[in-house]
Amino acid sequence: MATGLNDVESIERAYRVGATDFVAKPISCPVLPHRLRYILRAYHLAEAQRIAGFGAVRWMPKNRRIECSPEVTHMLGMRSTTGMHSARGLFRHVLPTDRPMLIRAVRNALHGATIELDHRVVTLLGEVRTLSLKCEIVGAEGAPKYLQGSLSRHYRAQTGRERAEGSARRSADPLALRRRHSSRA
């Protein structure tokens, strides 16, 4: 590279701007097909996650940045596709009413609990979306521990339970029941 940076800095800089892999010179011809298969497998996995509305998150507690897959940034309606985001900035997307619950779940996860939590976020365009977070603490003995997990978007309408709860609320309100029947006439 003509920038004068050493190899490690060049590689780190390339990853920061979106590279997903690199090949060192001289190229090993016997290894190249295996590398290509691995790259294609990773690409297909990323595409499947994008289609399913499923993304990955990883957070080192001592770091103030959270590593996110491109699908997570898409779910939040962010323009940036870089993998690292400010933890504070991501938490600002969470609806204020849901934020204490999410923070409590993260604190509990740092002590060994798993997170399985639905919460709402607001995109940059003001759209409210419900996301499902599943996360756990990961790390080998003696190595720094980090939170690893997945985030998925709820695309479905209502579950049967939600419809039943809505129906029960409406039937408990005689005016709502009367309004519903009068609108059918």
PDB file of C-alpha atoms in Angstrom:
ATOM      1  CA  MET A   1       0.000   0.000   0.000  1.00  0.00           C
ATOM      2  CA  ALA A   2       1.286   3.435  -0.863  1.00  0.00           C
ATOM      3  CA  THR A   3      -0.020   5.011   2.359  1.00  0.00           C
ATOM      4  CA  GLY A   4       3.095   4.069   4.284  1.00  0.00           C
ATOM      5  CA  LEU A   5       1.088   2.204   6.910  1.00  0.00           C
ATOM      6  CA  ASN A   6       2.381  -1.139   8.102  1.00  0.00           C
ATOM      7  CA  ASP A   7       0.477  -4.329   7.250  1.00  0.00           C
ATOM      8  CA  VAL A   8      -1.530  -4.546  10.498  1.00  0.00           C
ATOM      9  CA  GLU A   9      -2.669  -0.918  10.287  1.00  0.00           C
ATOM     10  CA  SER A  10      -3.618  -1.384   6.621  1.00  0.00           C
ATOM     11  CA  ILE A  11      -5.699  -4.450   7.434  1.00  0.00           C
ATOM     12  CA  GLU A  12      -7.417  -2.739  10.383  1.00  0.00           C
ATOM     13  CA  ARG A  13      -8.158   0.313   8.250  1.00  0.00           C
ATOM     14  CA  ALA A  14      -9.587  -1.886   5.476  1.00  0.00           C
ATOM     15  CA  TYR A  15     -11.940  -3.645   7.951  1.00  0.00           C
ATOM     16  CA  ARG A  16     -13.068  -0.288   9.378  1.00  0.00           C
ATOM     17  CA  VAL A  17     -14.188   0.868   5.935  1.00  0.00           C
ATOM     18  CA  GLY A  18     -16.014  -2.363   5.095  1.00  0.00           C
ATOM     19  CA  ALA A  19     -13.570  -5.067   3.998  1.00  0.00           C
ATOM     20  CA  THR A  20     -14.634  -8.557   5.037  1.00  0.00           C
ATOM     21  CA  ASP A  21     -11.448 -10.470   4.248  1.00  0.00           C
ATOM     22  CA  PHE A  22      -7.942 -10.132   2.863  1.00  0.00           C
ATOM     23  CA  VAL A  23      -5.429 -12.292   1.030  1.00  0.00           C
ATOM     24  CA  ALA A  24      -1.764 -12.136   1.939  1.00  0.00           C
ATOM     25  CA  LYS A  25       0.917 -12.342  -0.714  1.00  0.00           C
ATOM     26  CA  PRO A  26       2.269 -14.661  -1.930  1.00  0.00           C
ATOM     27  CA  ILE A  27      -1.085 -16.332  -2.617  1.00  0.00           C
ATOM     28  CA  SER A  28      -1.234 -20.020  -1.761  1.00  0.00           C
ATOM     29  CA  CYS A  29      -3.074 -21.702  -4.647  1.00  0.00           C
ATOM     30  CA  PRO A  30      -4.040 -24.853  -2.671  1.00  0.00           C
ATOM     31  CA  VAL A  31      -5.601 -22.710   0.088  1.00  0.00           C
ATOM     32  CA  LEU A  32      -7.425 -20.270  -2.205  1.00  0.00           C
ATOM     33  CA  PRO A  33     -10.460 -22.518  -3.057  1.00  0.00           C
ATOM     34  CA  HIS A  34     -11.045 -23.144   0.664  1.00  0.00           C
ATOM     35  CA  ARG A  35     -10.918 -19.405   1.397  1.00  0.00           C
ATOM     36  CA  LEU A  36     -13.368 -18.701  -1.426  1.00  0.00           C
ATOM     37  CA  ARG A  37     -15.782 -21.369  -0.134  1.00  0.00           C
ATOM     38  CA  TYR A  38     -15.618 -19.812   3.341  1.00  0.00           C
ATOM     39  CA  ILE A  39     -16.253 -16.320   1.952  1.00  0.00           C
ATOM     40  CA  LEU A  40     -19.231 -17.548  -0.083  1.00  0.00           C
ATOM     41  CA  ARG A  41     -20.658 -19.388   2.926  1.00  0.00           C
ATOM     42  CA  ALA A  42     -20.379 -16.213   5.027  1.00  0.00           C
ATOM     43  CA  TYR A  43     -22.034 -14.211   2.238  1.00  0.00           C
ATOM     44  CA  HIS A  44     -24.954 -16.666   1.978  1.00  0.00           C
ATOM     45  CA  LEU A  45     -25.412 -16.610   5.751  1.00  0.00           C
ATOM     46  CA  ALA A  46     -25.461 -12.801   5.756  1.00  0.00           C
ATOM     47  CA  GLU A  47     -28.047 -12.792   2.949  1.00  0.00           C
ATOM     48  CA  ALA A  48     -30.247 -15.309   4.789  1.00  0.00           C
ATOM     49  CA  GLN A  49     -30.062 -13.160   7.930  1.00  0.00           C
ATOM     50  CA  ARG A  50     -30.986 -10.048   5.940  1.00  0.00           C
ATOM     51  CA  ILE A  51     -33.992 -11.759   4.367  1.00  0.00           C
ATOM     52  CA  ALA A  52     -35.137 -13.161   7.729  1.00  0.00           C
ATOM     53  CA  GLY A  53     -34.732  -9.804   9.511  1.00  0.00           C
ATOM     54  CA  PHE A  54     -32.153 -11.293  11.833  1.00  0.00           C
ATOM     55  CA  GLY A  55     -28.912  -9.643  12.936  1.00  0.00           C
ATOM     56  CA  ALA A  56     -26.018 -10.214  15.315  1.00  0.00           C
ATOM     57  CA  VAL A  57     -24.676  -8.043  18.138  1.00  0.00           C
ATOM     58  CA  ARG A  58     -21.543  -8.313  20.251  1.00  0.00           C
ATOM     59  CA  TRP A  59     -20.546  -6.020  23.113  1.00  0.00           C
ATOM     60  CA  MET A  60     -17.402  -6.029  25.209  1.00  0.00           C
ATOM     61  CA  PRO A  61     -18.609  -4.438  28.496  1.00  0.00           C
ATOM     62  CA  LYS A  62     -15.427  -2.377  28.941  1.00  0.00           C
ATOM     63  CA  ASN A  63     -15.814  -0.981  25.431  1.00  0.00           C
ATOM     64  CA  ARG A  64     -18.363   1.758  24.796  1.00  0.00           C
ATOM     65  CA  ARG A  65     -19.047   0.453  21.305  1.00  0.00           C
ATOM     66  CA  ILE A  66     -21.267  -2.405  20.157  1.00  0.00           C
ATOM     67  CA  GLU A  67     -20.422  -4.487  17.091  1.00  0.00           C
ATOM     68  CA  CYS A  68     -23.514  -4.941  14.918  1.00  0.00           C
ATOM     69  CA  SER A  69     -24.192  -6.828  11.724  1.00  0.00           C
ATOM     70  CA  PRO A  70     -25.462  -4.708   8.815  1.00  0.00           C
ATOM     71  CA  GLU A  71     -28.983  -6.101   9.391  1.00  0.00           C
ATOM     72  CA  VAL A  72     -29.078  -4.560  12.890  1.00  0.00           C
ATOM     73  CA  THR A  73     -28.247  -1.120  11.503  1.00  0.00           C
ATOM     74  CA  HIS A  74     -30.966  -1.668   8.881  1.00  0.00           C
ATOM     75  CA  MET A  75     -33.519  -2.609  11.596  1.00  0.00           C
ATOM     76  CA  LEU A  76     -32.720   0.644  13.383  1.00  0.00           C
ATOM     77  CA  GLY A  77     -33.076   2.621  10.165  1.00  0.00           C
ATOM     78  CA  MET A  78     -29.487   3.841  10.362  1.00  0.00           C
ATOM     79  CA  ARG A  79     -27.633   4.953   7.253  1.00  0.00           C
ATOM     80  CA  SER A  80     -24.244   3.734   8.423  1.00  0.00           C
ATOM     81  CA  THR A  81     -23.238   0.206   7.541  1.00  0.00           C
ATOM     82  CA  THR A  82     -20.099   0.176   9.672  1.00  0.00           C
ATOM     83  CA  GLY A  83     -20.031  -2.575  12.258  1.00  0.00           C
ATOM     84  CA  MET A  84     -19.203  -0.562  15.376  1.00  0.00           C
ATOM     85  CA  HIS A  85     -21.685   1.802  17.026  1.00  0.00           C
ATOM     86  CA  SER A  86     -21.744   3.756  20.252  1.00  0.00           C
ATOM     87  CA  ALA A  87     -23.592   1.851  22.989  1.00  0.00           C
ATOM     88  CA  ARG A  88     -25.167   5.112  24.155  1.00  0.00           C
ATOM     89  CA  GLY A  89     -26.272   5.921  20.595  1.00  0.00           C
ATOM     90  CA  LEU A  90     -27.907   2.514  20.151  1.00  0.00           C
ATOM     91  CA  PHE A  91     -29.675   2.731  23.517  1.00  0.00           C
ATOM     92  CA  ARG A  92     -31.102   6.119  22.457  1.00  0.00           C
ATOM     93  CA  HIS A  93     -33.099   4.289  19.768  1.00  0.00           C
ATOM     94  CA  VAL A  94     -34.925   2.280  22.458  1.00  0.00           C
ATOM     95  CA  LEU A  95     -38.281   3.753  23.476  1.00  0.00           C
ATOM     96  CA  PRO A  96     -37.844   5.559  26.821  1.00  0.00           C
ATOM     97  CA  THR A  97     -40.520   3.357  28.422  1.00  0.00           C
ATOM     98  CA  ASP A  98     -38.627   0.191  27.377  1.00  0.00           C
ATOM     99  CA  ARG A  99     -35.104   1.454  28.093  1.00  0.00           C
ATOM    100  CA  PRO A 100     -34.981   0.694  31.885  1.00  0.00           C
ATOM    101  CA  MET A 101     -36.133  -2.887  31.229  1.00  0.00           C
ATOM    102  CA  LEU A 102     -33.405  -3.364  28.581  1.00  0.00           C
ATOM    103  CA  ILE A 103     -30.687  -1.844  30.785  1.00  0.00           C
ATOM    104  CA  ARG A 104     -31.734  -4.104  33.677  1.00  0.00           C
ATOM    105  CA  ALA A 105     -31.618  -7.158  31.391  1.00  0.00           C
ATOM    106  CA  VAL A 106     -28.117  -6.223  30.169  1.00  0.00           C
ATOM    107  CA  ARG A 107     -26.883  -5.759  33.745  1.00  0.00           C
ATOM    108  CA  ASN A 108     -28.307  -9.155  34.720  1.00  0.00           C
ATOM    109  CA  ALA A 109     -26.682 -10.737  31.654  1.00  0.00           C
ATOM    110  CA  LEU A 110     -23.294  -9.407  32.742  1.00  0.00           C
ATOM    111  CA  HIS A 111     -23.781 -11.537  35.872  1.00  0.00           C
ATOM    112  CA  GLY A 112     -24.625 -14.686  33.905  1.00  0.00           C
ATOM    113  CA  ALA A 113     -28.344 -14.410  33.070  1.00  0.00           C
ATOM    114  CA  THR A 114     -29.495 -14.770  29.478  1.00  0.00           C
ATOM    115  CA  ILE A 115     -31.545 -12.082  27.773  1.00  0.00           C
ATOM    116  CA  GLU A 116     -34.756 -12.922  25.939  1.00  0.00           C
ATOM    117  CA  LEU A 117     -36.510  -9.607  25.612  1.00  0.00           C
ATOM    118  CA  ASP A 118     -38.867  -7.848  23.230  1.00  0.00           C
ATOM    119  CA  HIS A 119     -38.445  -4.091  23.177  1.00  0.00           C
ATOM    120  CA  ARG A 120     -39.419  -1.208  20.935  1.00  0.00           C
ATOM    121  CA  VAL A 121     -37.077   1.107  19.065  1.00  0.00           C
ATOM    122  CA  VAL A 122     -37.596   4.273  17.065  1.00  0.00           C
ATOM    123  CA  THR A 123     -35.865   4.503  13.690  1.00  0.00           C
ATOM    124  CA  LEU A 124     -34.326   7.717  12.381  1.00  0.00           C
ATOM    125  CA  LEU A 125     -37.518   8.224  10.350  1.00  0.00           C
ATOM    126  CA  GLY A 126     -39.671   7.947  13.487  1.00  0.00           C
ATOM    127  CA  GLU A 127     -41.048   4.454  12.806  1.00  0.00           C
ATOM    128  CA  VAL A 128     -41.597   2.351  15.947  1.00  0.00           C
ATOM    129  CA  ARG A 129     -40.440  -1.245  15.555  1.00  0.00           C
ATOM    130  CA  THR A 130     -40.541  -4.156  17.977  1.00  0.00           C
ATOM    131  CA  LEU A 131     -37.295  -6.110  18.185  1.00  0.00           C
ATOM    132  CA  SER A 132     -36.483  -9.341  19.960  1.00  0.00           C
ATOM    133  CA  LEU A 133     -33.094  -9.534  21.689  1.00  0.00           C
ATOM    134  CA  LYS A 134     -31.530 -12.845  22.695  1.00  0.00           C
ATOM    135  CA  CYS A 135     -28.148 -12.540  24.323  1.00  0.00           C
ATOM    136  CA  GLU A 136     -25.757 -14.276  26.695  1.00  0.00           C
ATOM    137  CA  ILE A 137     -22.353 -13.713  28.226  1.00  0.00           C
ATOM    138  CA  VAL A 138     -19.533 -15.493  26.374  1.00  0.00           C
ATOM    139  CA  GLY A 139     -15.820 -15.866  27.013  1.00  0.00           C
ATOM    140  CA  ALA A 140     -13.197 -18.480  27.685  1.00  0.00           C
ATOM    141  CA  GLU A 141     -11.737 -18.934  31.149  1.00  0.00           C
ATOM    142  CA  GLY A 142      -9.349 -16.070  31.851  1.00  0.00           C
ATOM    143  CA  ALA A 143     -10.367 -14.162  28.694  1.00  0.00           C
ATOM    144  CA  PRO A 144     -12.491 -11.000  28.751  1.00  0.00           C
ATOM    145  CA  LYS A 145     -16.193 -11.785  28.754  1.00  0.00           C
ATOM    146  CA  TYR A 146     -18.578 -10.201  26.265  1.00  0.00           C
ATOM    147  CA  LEU A 147     -22.270 -10.240  25.388  1.00  0.00           C
ATOM    148  CA  GLN A 148     -23.082 -12.121  22.189  1.00  0.00           C
ATOM    149  CA  GLY A 149     -26.526 -12.343  20.733  1.00  0.00           C
ATOM    150  CA  SER A 150     -29.102 -11.820  18.052  1.00  0.00           C
ATOM    151  CA  LEU A 151     -31.672  -9.206  17.287  1.00  0.00           C
ATOM    152  CA  SER A 152     -34.716  -9.926  15.142  1.00  0.00           C
ATOM    153  CA  ARG A 153     -37.556  -7.792  13.939  1.00  0.00           C
ATOM    154  CA  HIS A 154     -41.197  -8.705  14.510  1.00  0.00           C
ATOM    155  CA  TYR A 155     -42.878  -8.751  11.111  1.00  0.00           C
ATOM    156  CA  ARG A 156     -46.002 -10.563  12.211  1.00  0.00           C
ATOM    157  CA  ALA A 157     -49.268  -8.859  12.993  1.00  0.00           C
ATOM    158  CA  GLN A 158     -50.806 -10.060  16.252  1.00  0.00           C
ATOM    159  CA  THR A 159     -50.480 -13.374  18.003  1.00  0.00           C
ATOM    160  CA  GLY A 160     -53.603 -15.248  19.073  1.00  0.00           C
ATOM    161  CA  ARG A 161     -52.914 -14.181  22.656  1.00  0.00           C
ATOM    162  CA  GLU A 162     -52.670 -10.508  21.648  1.00  0.00           C
ATOM    163  CA  ARG A 163     -55.950 -10.783  19.692  1.00  0.00           C
ATOM    164  CA  ALA A 164     -57.630 -12.439  22.703  1.00  0.00           C
ATOM    165  CA  GLU A 165     -56.343  -9.726  25.062  1.00  0.00           C
ATOM    166  CA  GLY A 166     -57.631  -7.035  22.702  1.00  0.00           C
ATOM    167  CA  SER A 167     -60.990  -8.795  22.457  1.00  0.00           C
ATOM    168  CA  ALA A 168     -61.207  -9.088  26.257  1.00  0.00           C
ATOM    169  CA  ARG A 169     -60.448  -5.372  26.636  1.00  0.00           C
ATOM    170  CA  ARG A 170     -63.115  -4.473  24.086  1.00  0.00           C
ATOM    171  CA  SER A 171     -65.720  -6.746  25.688  1.00  0.00           C
ATOM    172  CA  ALA A 172     -64.981  -5.206  29.089  1.00  0.00           C
ATOM    173  CA  ASP A 173     -65.855  -1.799  27.601  1.00  0.00           C
ATOM    174  CA  PRO A 174     -69.593  -1.867  26.745  1.00  0.00           C
ATOM    175  CA  LEU A 175     -69.287   1.349  24.699  1.00  0.00           C
ATOM    176  CA  ALA A 176     -66.582  -0.183  22.506  1.00  0.00           C
ATOM    177  CA  LEU A 177     -68.770  -3.243  21.968  1.00  0.00           C
ATOM    178  CA  ARG A 178     -71.763  -1.028  21.054  1.00  0.00           C
ATOM    179  CA  ARG A 179     -69.594   1.073  18.668  1.00  0.00           C
ATOM    180  CA  ARG A 180     -68.318  -2.073  16.969  1.00  0.00           C
ATOM    181  CA  HIS A 181     -71.844  -3.454  16.415  1.00  0.00           C
ATOM    182  CA  SER A 182     -73.269  -0.098  15.273  1.00  0.00           C
ATOM    183  CA  SER A 183     -70.486   0.281  12.687  1.00  0.00           C
ATOM    184  CA  ARG A 184     -71.510  -3.066  11.131  1.00  0.00           C
ATOM    185  CA  ALA A 185     -75.100  -1.963  10.584  1.00  0.00           C
TER     186      ALA A 185
END
